[in-house]
Amino acid sequence: MGGNIFLDTIRLGKYQYQEISNEVLTKLRLNNLHGRTIPAISGKDDFGDCDIIIGHNDYQKAALLLPTIFDGCEISRNKNVISILYKQFQIDLIFIPIMYLEYCYAYLAFNDLGNLAGRIAHNLGFKHGQYGLTYVMREPNNNNNVIDEIIVTLDVFEAMYFLGFNSHLFHKAIKPVSKNHEQQIFVNITDVFKFVIHNPYFKKDFYPLEHRNHIARMRDRKRKTYMQFLRFIQEINIPWEQPTIPSKDVMLYKAFQMFPDFEKRYNKSIEKFNRVKKIKQLYNGHLVSEITGLKHKELGRFMAYLNQHHIYPLVNNSNSNSNSENDNKDHFTIIKHFYHTYCEENFNDKI
């Protein structure tokens, strides 16, 4: 997860790996940090690092405990991942807010499965990642402007089913019969690849690097498993691959049917976007300049004042309706009122 952070690290066999990971989990637990080792494919014989996920709502506070817990160990921080060189073996601690813990745990499981599944989600109009299955809402007629990112579901098994995967099989892998019996669904990396390509929405065209944006190309080119998957799908015949998949609009409607709370959040976000757009039209800088006579920096200062004291509260008030309030009928008066107050406050500050 954290990449190769440290020099001169060692690889461990499966049983040594389990011993080290249990030691680390115990140290964390004794300090009220409850972690879980991210599941790997069961046939893996040796390990170059250990990924442990920790649900915690105060990452900065938790991070302060680590130098004491792992006294004398080299520690490296990168966003929400803290890497520790413990007995010459790299441990990556992944901190995640508790509400996303279960989804993130499953998303990171079994090598690069989450990333490969995410390509299918993306082409269906959704985002499958560490923070759940989400929908990135964009402004109509302006695809570059992201309005909101809305949670569809935080139930990873519902998400996998919605995305076309065999969620029953995935559930058996994530939650085996007991801790003493390793899952046998994903024994090797080929099992992971086969799981992905048996999705009815799978298309080879989703994956080639030339079809990705620059950031994704640079990232996935460095992923050994991703490059291996590209070779795998080029060498294998997939007779069930469909020439077309459901449109993003069809999948959005399907999501509304399957996740009613998501539809409510979606509609609420649309309402807020329309409200914000209307308010910005009513209180645009050109109009404010005409009413107040302000220009350039002085106009900018007053706009910041107006935003803070009127526009932002209006935007965040879900009960407001700019079509029926005084904002629609008398926003000239409102601008004049706040400008008068602004001038008074500035005058008093100078006295």
PDB file of N, CA and C in Angstrom, residues 135-208:
ATOM      1  N   TYR A 135     -21.242   8.509  -6.342  1.00  0.00           N
ATOM      2  CA  TYR A 135     -21.636   9.056  -7.645  1.00  0.00           C
ATOM      3  C   TYR A 135     -21.101  10.477  -7.727  1.00  0.00           C
ATOM      4  N   VAL A 136     -20.283  10.736  -8.731  1.00  0.00           N
ATOM      5  CA  VAL A 136     -19.725  12.073  -8.922  1.00  0.00           C
ATOM      6  C   VAL A 136     -20.688  12.867  -9.794  1.00  0.00           C
ATOM      7  N   MET A 137     -21.334  13.854  -9.184  1.00  0.00           N
ATOM      8  CA  MET A 137     -22.321  14.662  -9.900  1.00  0.00           C
ATOM      9  C   MET A 137     -21.630  15.850 -10.566  1.00  0.00           C
ATOM     10  N   ARG A 138     -21.900  16.031 -11.840  1.00  0.00           N
ATOM     11  CA  ARG A 138     -21.287  17.116 -12.601  1.00  0.00           C
ATOM     12  C   ARG A 138     -22.348  18.089 -13.106  1.00  0.00           C
ATOM     13  N   GLU A 139     -21.934  19.305 -13.325  1.00  0.00           N
ATOM     14  CA  GLU A 139     -22.857  20.336 -13.790  1.00  0.00           C
ATOM     15  C   GLU A 139     -23.380  19.996 -15.185  1.00  0.00           C
ATOM     16  N   PRO A 140     -24.681  20.115 -15.401  1.00  0.00           N
ATOM     17  CA  PRO A 140     -25.229  19.881 -16.742  1.00  0.00           C
ATOM     18  C   PRO A 140     -24.548  20.798 -17.763  1.00  0.00           C
ATOM     19  N   ASN A 141     -24.161  20.239 -18.891  1.00  0.00           N
ATOM     20  CA  ASN A 141     -23.514  20.974 -19.982  1.00  0.00           C
ATOM     21  C   ASN A 141     -22.107  21.479 -19.641  1.00  0.00           C
ATOM     22  N   ASN A 142     -21.567  21.035 -18.500  1.00  0.00           N
ATOM     23  CA  ASN A 142     -20.188  21.398 -18.141  1.00  0.00           C
ATOM     24  C   ASN A 142     -19.588  20.251 -17.343  1.00  0.00           C
ATOM     25  N   ASN A 143     -19.133  19.247 -18.047  1.00  0.00           N
ATOM     26  CA  ASN A 143     -18.676  18.010 -17.416  1.00  0.00           C
ATOM     27  C   ASN A 143     -17.434  18.197 -16.556  1.00  0.00           C
ATOM     28  N   ASN A 144     -16.726  19.318 -16.750  1.00  0.00           N
ATOM     29  CA  ASN A 144     -15.503  19.553 -15.984  1.00  0.00           C
ATOM     30  C   ASN A 144     -15.773  20.084 -14.580  1.00  0.00           C
ATOM     31  N   ASN A 145     -16.994  20.542 -14.346  1.00  0.00           N
ATOM     32  CA  ASN A 145     -17.330  21.124 -13.041  1.00  0.00           C
ATOM     33  C   ASN A 145     -18.046  20.101 -12.167  1.00  0.00           C
ATOM     34  N   VAL A 146     -17.348  19.606 -11.136  1.00  0.00           N
ATOM     35  CA  VAL A 146     -17.941  18.637 -10.208  1.00  0.00           C
ATOM     36  C   VAL A 146     -18.781  19.380  -9.176  1.00  0.00           C
ATOM     37  N   ILE A 147     -20.055  19.024  -9.088  1.00  0.00           N
ATOM     38  CA  ILE A 147     -20.972  19.643  -8.137  1.00  0.00           C
ATOM     39  C   ILE A 147     -20.865  18.992  -6.770  1.00  0.00           C
ATOM     40  N   ASP A 148     -20.826  17.659  -6.768  1.00  0.00           N
ATOM     41  CA  ASP A 148     -20.871  16.933  -5.499  1.00  0.00           C
ATOM     42  C   ASP A 148     -20.419  15.497  -5.740  1.00  0.00           C
ATOM     43  N   GLU A 149     -19.993  14.836  -4.676  1.00  0.00           N
ATOM     44  CA  GLU A 149     -19.739  13.398  -4.716  1.00  0.00           C
ATOM     45  C   GLU A 149     -20.628  12.759  -3.653  1.00  0.00           C
ATOM     46  N   ILE A 150     -21.580  11.957  -4.098  1.00  0.00           N
ATOM     47  CA  ILE A 150     -22.650  11.464  -3.227  1.00  0.00           C
ATOM     48  C   ILE A 150     -22.460   9.982  -2.939  1.00  0.00           C
ATOM     49  N   ILE A 151     -22.588   9.604  -1.684  1.00  0.00           N
ATOM     50  CA  ILE A 151     -22.502   8.190  -1.316  1.00  0.00           C
ATOM     51  C   ILE A 151     -23.720   7.446  -1.862  1.00  0.00           C
ATOM     52  N   VAL A 152     -23.466   6.383  -2.600  1.00  0.00           N
ATOM     53  CA  VAL A 152     -24.534   5.501  -3.072  1.00  0.00           C
ATOM     54  C   VAL A 152     -24.810   4.450  -1.999  1.00  0.00           C
ATOM     55  N   THR A 153     -23.752   3.767  -1.558  1.00  0.00           N
ATOM     56  CA  THR A 153     -23.870   2.798  -0.466  1.00  0.00           C
ATOM     57  C   THR A 153     -22.502   2.582   0.168  1.00  0.00           C
ATOM     58  N   LEU A 154     -22.517   2.247   1.461  1.00  0.00           N
ATOM     59  CA  LEU A 154     -21.302   1.855   2.173  1.00  0.00           C
ATOM     60  C   LEU A 154     -21.314   0.362   2.473  1.00  0.00           C
ATOM     61  N   ASP A 155     -22.280  -0.348   1.898  1.00  0.00           N
ATOM     62  CA  ASP A 155     -22.326  -1.808   1.998  1.00  0.00           C
ATOM     63  C   ASP A 155     -21.610  -2.368   0.770  1.00  0.00           C
ATOM     64  N   VAL A 156     -20.407  -2.880   0.979  1.00  0.00           N
ATOM     65  CA  VAL A 156     -19.581  -3.286  -0.159  1.00  0.00           C
ATOM     66  C   VAL A 156     -20.187  -4.450  -0.935  1.00  0.00           C
ATOM     67  N   PHE A 157     -20.951  -5.305  -0.271  1.00  0.00           N
ATOM     68  CA  PHE A 157     -21.536  -6.454  -0.965  1.00  0.00           C
ATOM     69  C   PHE A 157     -22.708  -6.013  -1.841  1.00  0.00           C
ATOM     70  N   GLU A 158     -23.493  -5.042  -1.366  1.00  0.00           N
ATOM     71  CA  GLU A 158     -24.534  -4.456  -2.207  1.00  0.00           C
ATOM     72  C   GLU A 158     -23.908  -3.751  -3.411  1.00  0.00           C
ATOM     73  N   ALA A 159     -22.806  -3.064  -3.155  1.00  0.00           N
ATOM     74  CA  ALA A 159     -22.120  -2.344  -4.233  1.00  0.00           C
ATOM     75  C   ALA A 159     -21.602  -3.304  -5.297  1.00  0.00           C
ATOM     76  N   MET A 160     -20.973  -4.391  -4.864  1.00  0.00           N
ATOM     77  CA  MET A 160     -20.429  -5.357  -5.824  1.00  0.00           C
ATOM     78  C   MET A 160     -21.546  -5.995  -6.647  1.00  0.00           C
ATOM     79  N   TYR A 161     -22.666  -6.275  -6.001  1.00  0.00           N
ATOM     80  CA  TYR A 161     -23.818  -6.842  -6.721  1.00  0.00           C
ATOM     81  C   TYR A 161     -24.328  -5.845  -7.764  1.00  0.00           C
ATOM     82  N   PHE A 162     -24.467  -4.589  -7.362  1.00  0.00           N
ATOM     83  CA  PHE A 162     -24.944  -3.550  -8.274  1.00  0.00           C
ATOM     84  C   PHE A 162     -24.012  -3.406  -9.475  1.00  0.00           C
ATOM     85  N   LEU A 163     -22.713  -3.548  -9.233  1.00  0.00           N
ATOM     86  CA  LEU A 163     -21.722  -3.384 -10.297  1.00  0.00           C
ATOM     87  C   LEU A 163     -21.567  -4.617 -11.175  1.00  0.00           C
ATOM     88  N   GLY A 164     -22.340  -5.671 -10.880  1.00  0.00           N
ATOM     89  CA  GLY A 164     -22.342  -6.846 -11.745  1.00  0.00           C
ATOM     90  C   GLY A 164     -21.462  -7.996 -11.296  1.00  0.00           C
ATOM     91  N   PHE A 165     -20.839  -7.871 -10.125  1.00  0.00           N
ATOM     92  CA  PHE A 165     -19.960  -8.933  -9.641  1.00  0.00           C
ATOM     93  C   PHE A 165     -20.739  -9.989  -8.867  1.00  0.00           C
ATOM     94  N   ASN A 166     -20.127 -11.157  -8.712  1.00  0.00           N
ATOM     95  CA  ASN A 166     -20.705 -12.234  -7.906  1.00  0.00           C
ATOM     96  C   ASN A 166     -20.483 -11.887  -6.441  1.00  0.00           C
ATOM     97  N   SER A 167     -21.434 -11.182  -5.847  1.00  0.00           N
ATOM     98  CA  SER A 167     -21.259 -10.683  -4.478  1.00  0.00           C
ATOM     99  C   SER A 167     -21.268 -11.817  -3.457  1.00  0.00           C
ATOM    100  N   HIS A 168     -21.965 -12.915  -3.765  1.00  0.00           N
ATOM    101  CA  HIS A 168     -21.982 -14.067  -2.853  1.00  0.00           C
ATOM    102  C   HIS A 168     -20.582 -14.666  -2.743  1.00  0.00           C
ATOM    103  N   LEU A 169     -19.920 -14.805  -3.869  1.00  0.00           N
ATOM    104  CA  LEU A 169     -18.557 -15.338  -3.885  1.00  0.00           C
ATOM    105  C   LEU A 169     -17.601 -14.386  -3.167  1.00  0.00           C
ATOM    106  N   PHE A 170     -17.774 -13.106  -3.414  1.00  0.00           N
ATOM    107  CA  PHE A 170     -16.920 -12.102  -2.776  1.00  0.00           C
ATOM    108  C   PHE A 170     -17.118 -12.111  -1.261  1.00  0.00           C
ATOM    109  N   HIS A 171     -18.353 -12.282  -0.824  1.00  0.00           N
ATOM    110  CA  HIS A 171     -18.661 -12.354   0.612  1.00  0.00           C
ATOM    111  C   HIS A 171     -17.960 -13.544   1.248  1.00  0.00           C
ATOM    112  N   LYS A 172     -17.974 -14.678   0.575  1.00  0.00           N
ATOM    113  CA  LYS A 172     -17.314 -15.882   1.096  1.00  0.00           C
ATOM    114  C   LYS A 172     -15.804 -15.673   1.223  1.00  0.00           C
ATOM    115  N   ALA A 173     -15.245 -14.880   0.328  1.00  0.00           N
ATOM    116  CA  ALA A 173     -13.803 -14.618   0.379  1.00  0.00           C
ATOM    117  C   ALA A 173     -13.445 -13.657   1.510  1.00  0.00           C
ATOM    118  N   ILE A 174     -14.244 -12.609   1.658  1.00  0.00           N
ATOM    119  CA  ILE A 174     -13.972 -11.607   2.695  1.00  0.00           C
ATOM    120  C   ILE A 174     -14.252 -12.155   4.089  1.00  0.00           C
ATOM    121  N   LYS A 175     -15.294 -12.981   4.189  1.00  0.00           N
ATOM    122  CA  LYS A 175     -15.686 -13.516   5.498  1.00  0.00           C
ATOM    123  C   LYS A 175     -15.701 -15.041   5.448  1.00  0.00           C
ATOM    124  N   PRO A 176     -14.505 -15.662   5.506  1.00  0.00           N
ATOM    125  CA  PRO A 176     -14.442 -17.134   5.463  1.00  0.00           C
ATOM    126  C   PRO A 176     -15.103 -17.749   6.686  1.00  0.00           C
ATOM    127  N   VAL A 177     -15.295 -19.067   6.647  1.00  0.00           N
ATOM    128  CA  VAL A 177     -16.025 -19.784   7.701  1.00  0.00           C
ATOM    129  C   VAL A 177     -15.445 -19.507   9.076  1.00  0.00           C
ATOM    130  N   SER A 178     -14.126 -19.486   9.197  1.00  0.00           N
ATOM    131  CA  SER A 178     -13.484 -19.196  10.481  1.00  0.00           C
ATOM    132  C   SER A 178     -12.089 -18.659  10.228  1.00  0.00           C
ATOM    133  N   LYS A 179     -11.481 -18.091  11.264  1.00  0.00           N
ATOM    134  CA  LYS A 179     -10.130 -17.557  11.140  1.00  0.00           C
ATOM    135  C   LYS A 179      -9.108 -18.657  10.886  1.00  0.00           C
ATOM    136  N   ASN A 180      -9.475 -19.881  11.231  1.00  0.00           N
ATOM    137  CA  ASN A 180      -8.551 -21.006  11.065  1.00  0.00           C
ATOM    138  C   ASN A 180      -8.592 -21.600   9.661  1.00  0.00           C
ATOM    139  N   HIS A 181      -9.541 -21.129   8.846  1.00  0.00           N
ATOM    140  CA  HIS A 181      -9.668 -21.659   7.484  1.00  0.00           C
ATOM    141  C   HIS A 181      -9.525 -20.507   6.488  1.00  0.00           C
ATOM    142  N   GLU A 182      -8.431 -20.512   5.731  1.00  0.00           N
ATOM    143  CA  GLU A 182      -8.226 -19.465   4.739  1.00  0.00           C
ATOM    144  C   GLU A 182      -9.263 -19.575   3.621  1.00  0.00           C
ATOM    145  N   GLN A 183      -9.639 -18.428   3.093  1.00  0.00           N
ATOM    146  CA  GLN A 183     -10.558 -18.432   1.956  1.00  0.00           C
ATOM    147  C   GLN A 183      -9.891 -19.113   0.765  1.00  0.00           C
ATOM    148  N   GLN A 184     -10.699 -19.809  -0.027  1.00  0.00           N
ATOM    149  CA  GLN A 184     -10.186 -20.532  -1.194  1.00  0.00           C
ATOM    150  C   GLN A 184     -10.781 -19.994  -2.500  1.00  0.00           C
ATOM    151  N   ILE A 185     -11.344 -18.788  -2.439  1.00  0.00           N
ATOM    152  CA  ILE A 185     -11.917 -18.172  -3.642  1.00  0.00           C
ATOM    153  C   ILE A 185     -10.807 -17.548  -4.487  1.00  0.00           C
ATOM    154  N   PHE A 186      -9.931 -16.798  -3.818  1.00  0.00           N
ATOM    155  CA  PHE A 186      -8.812 -16.139  -4.496  1.00  0.00           C
ATOM    156  C   PHE A 186      -7.508 -16.753  -3.990  1.00  0.00           C
ATOM    157  N   VAL A 187      -7.115 -17.842  -4.631  1.00  0.00           N
ATOM    158  CA  VAL A 187      -5.896 -18.550  -4.220  1.00  0.00           C
ATOM    159  C   VAL A 187      -4.674 -17.924  -4.892  1.00  0.00           C
ATOM    160  N   ASN A 188      -4.833 -17.499  -6.131  1.00  0.00           N
ATOM    161  CA  ASN A 188      -3.730 -16.863  -6.855  1.00  0.00           C
ATOM    162  C   ASN A 188      -4.267 -15.670  -7.637  1.00  0.00           C
ATOM    163  N   ILE A 189      -3.369 -14.932  -8.264  1.00  0.00           N
ATOM    164  CA  ILE A 189      -3.781 -13.706  -8.939  1.00  0.00           C
ATOM    165  C   ILE A 189      -4.676 -13.990 -10.140  1.00  0.00           C
ATOM    166  N   THR A 190      -4.532 -15.150 -10.750  1.00  0.00           N
ATOM    167  CA  THR A 190      -5.398 -15.508 -11.877  1.00  0.00           C
ATOM    168  C   THR A 190      -6.848 -15.623 -11.428  1.00  0.00           C
ATOM    169  N   ASP A 191      -7.075 -16.098 -10.203  1.00  0.00           N
ATOM    170  CA  ASP A 191      -8.441 -16.165  -9.667  1.00  0.00           C
ATOM    171  C   ASP A 191      -9.053 -14.769  -9.576  1.00  0.00           C
ATOM    172  N   VAL A 192      -8.246 -13.800  -9.186  1.00  0.00           N
ATOM    173  CA  VAL A 192      -8.712 -12.409  -9.117  1.00  0.00           C
ATOM    174  C   VAL A 192      -9.077 -11.919 -10.515  1.00  0.00           C
ATOM    175  N   PHE A 193      -8.216 -12.183 -11.474  1.00  0.00           N
ATOM    176  CA  PHE A 193      -8.469 -11.741 -12.851  1.00  0.00           C
ATOM    177  C   PHE A 193      -9.744 -12.372 -13.412  1.00  0.00           C
ATOM    178  N   LYS A 194      -9.927 -13.662 -13.165  1.00  0.00           N
ATOM    179  CA  LYS A 194     -11.113 -14.357 -13.677  1.00  0.00           C
ATOM    180  C   LYS A 194     -12.388 -13.808 -13.039  1.00  0.00           C
ATOM    181  N   PHE A 195     -12.307 -13.465 -11.762  1.00  0.00           N
ATOM    182  CA  PHE A 195     -13.464 -12.884 -11.074  1.00  0.00           C
ATOM    183  C   PHE A 195     -13.886 -11.580 -11.755  1.00  0.00           C
ATOM    184  N   VAL A 196     -12.914 -10.778 -12.141  1.00  0.00           N
ATOM    185  CA  VAL A 196     -13.201  -9.489 -12.778  1.00  0.00           C
ATOM    186  C   VAL A 196     -13.802  -9.684 -14.169  1.00  0.00           C
ATOM    187  N   ILE A 197     -13.202 -10.541 -14.977  1.00  0.00           N
ATOM    188  CA  ILE A 197     -13.652 -10.653 -16.376  1.00  0.00           C
ATOM    189  C   ILE A 197     -14.984 -11.380 -16.510  1.00  0.00           C
ATOM    190  N   HIS A 198     -15.422 -12.086 -15.463  1.00  0.00           N
ATOM    191  CA  HIS A 198     -16.726 -12.747 -15.526  1.00  0.00           C
ATOM    192  C   HIS A 198     -17.881 -11.798 -15.193  1.00  0.00           C
ATOM    193  N   ASN A 199     -17.563 -10.560 -14.911  1.00  0.00           N
ATOM    194  CA  ASN A 199     -18.602  -9.548 -14.738  1.00  0.00           C
ATOM    195  C   ASN A 199     -19.260  -9.287 -16.096  1.00  0.00           C
ATOM    196  N   PRO A 200     -20.594  -9.329 -16.182  1.00  0.00           N
ATOM    197  CA  PRO A 200     -21.260  -9.121 -17.482  1.00  0.00           C
ATOM    198  C   PRO A 200     -21.031  -7.728 -18.070  1.00  0.00           C
ATOM    199  N   TYR A 201     -20.599  -6.775 -17.239  1.00  0.00           N
ATOM    200  CA  TYR A 201     -20.327  -5.427 -17.740  1.00  0.00           C
ATOM    201  C   TYR A 201     -18.867  -5.249 -18.169  1.00  0.00           C
ATOM    202  N   PHE A 202     -18.064  -6.283 -18.010  1.00  0.00           N
ATOM    203  CA  PHE A 202     -16.635  -6.178 -18.321  1.00  0.00           C
ATOM    204  C   PHE A 202     -16.395  -5.933 -19.810  1.00  0.00           C
ATOM    205  N   LYS A 203     -15.466  -5.012 -20.103  1.00  0.00           N
ATOM    206  CA  LYS A 203     -15.001  -4.800 -21.476  1.00  0.00           C
ATOM    207  C   LYS A 203     -13.489  -4.563 -21.433  1.00  0.00           C
ATOM    208  N   LYS A 204     -12.802  -5.190 -22.358  1.00  0.00           N
ATOM    209  CA  LYS A 204     -11.343  -5.035 -22.418  1.00  0.00           C
ATOM    210  C   LYS A 204     -10.930  -3.580 -22.591  1.00  0.00           C
ATOM    211  N   ASP A 205     -11.757  -2.823 -23.309  1.00  0.00           N
ATOM    212  CA  ASP A 205     -11.409  -1.435 -23.616  1.00  0.00           C
ATOM    213  C   ASP A 205     -11.336  -0.540 -22.381  1.00  0.00           C
ATOM    214  N   PHE A 206     -11.835  -1.000 -21.248  1.00  0.00           N
ATOM    215  CA  PHE A 206     -11.804  -0.178 -20.038  1.00  0.00           C
ATOM    216  C   PHE A 206     -10.387  -0.010 -19.484  1.00  0.00           C
ATOM    217  N   TYR A 207      -9.467  -0.888 -19.856  1.00  0.00           N
ATOM    218  CA  TYR A 207      -8.213  -1.016 -19.112  1.00  0.00           C
ATOM    219  C   TYR A 207      -6.936  -0.511 -19.777  1.00  0.00           C
ATOM    220  N   PRO A 208      -6.764  -0.549 -21.097  1.00  0.00           N
ATOM    221  CA  PRO A 208      -5.487  -0.118 -21.681  1.00  0.00           C
ATOM    222  C   PRO A 208      -5.075   1.279 -21.215  1.00  0.00           C
TER     223      PRO A 208
END
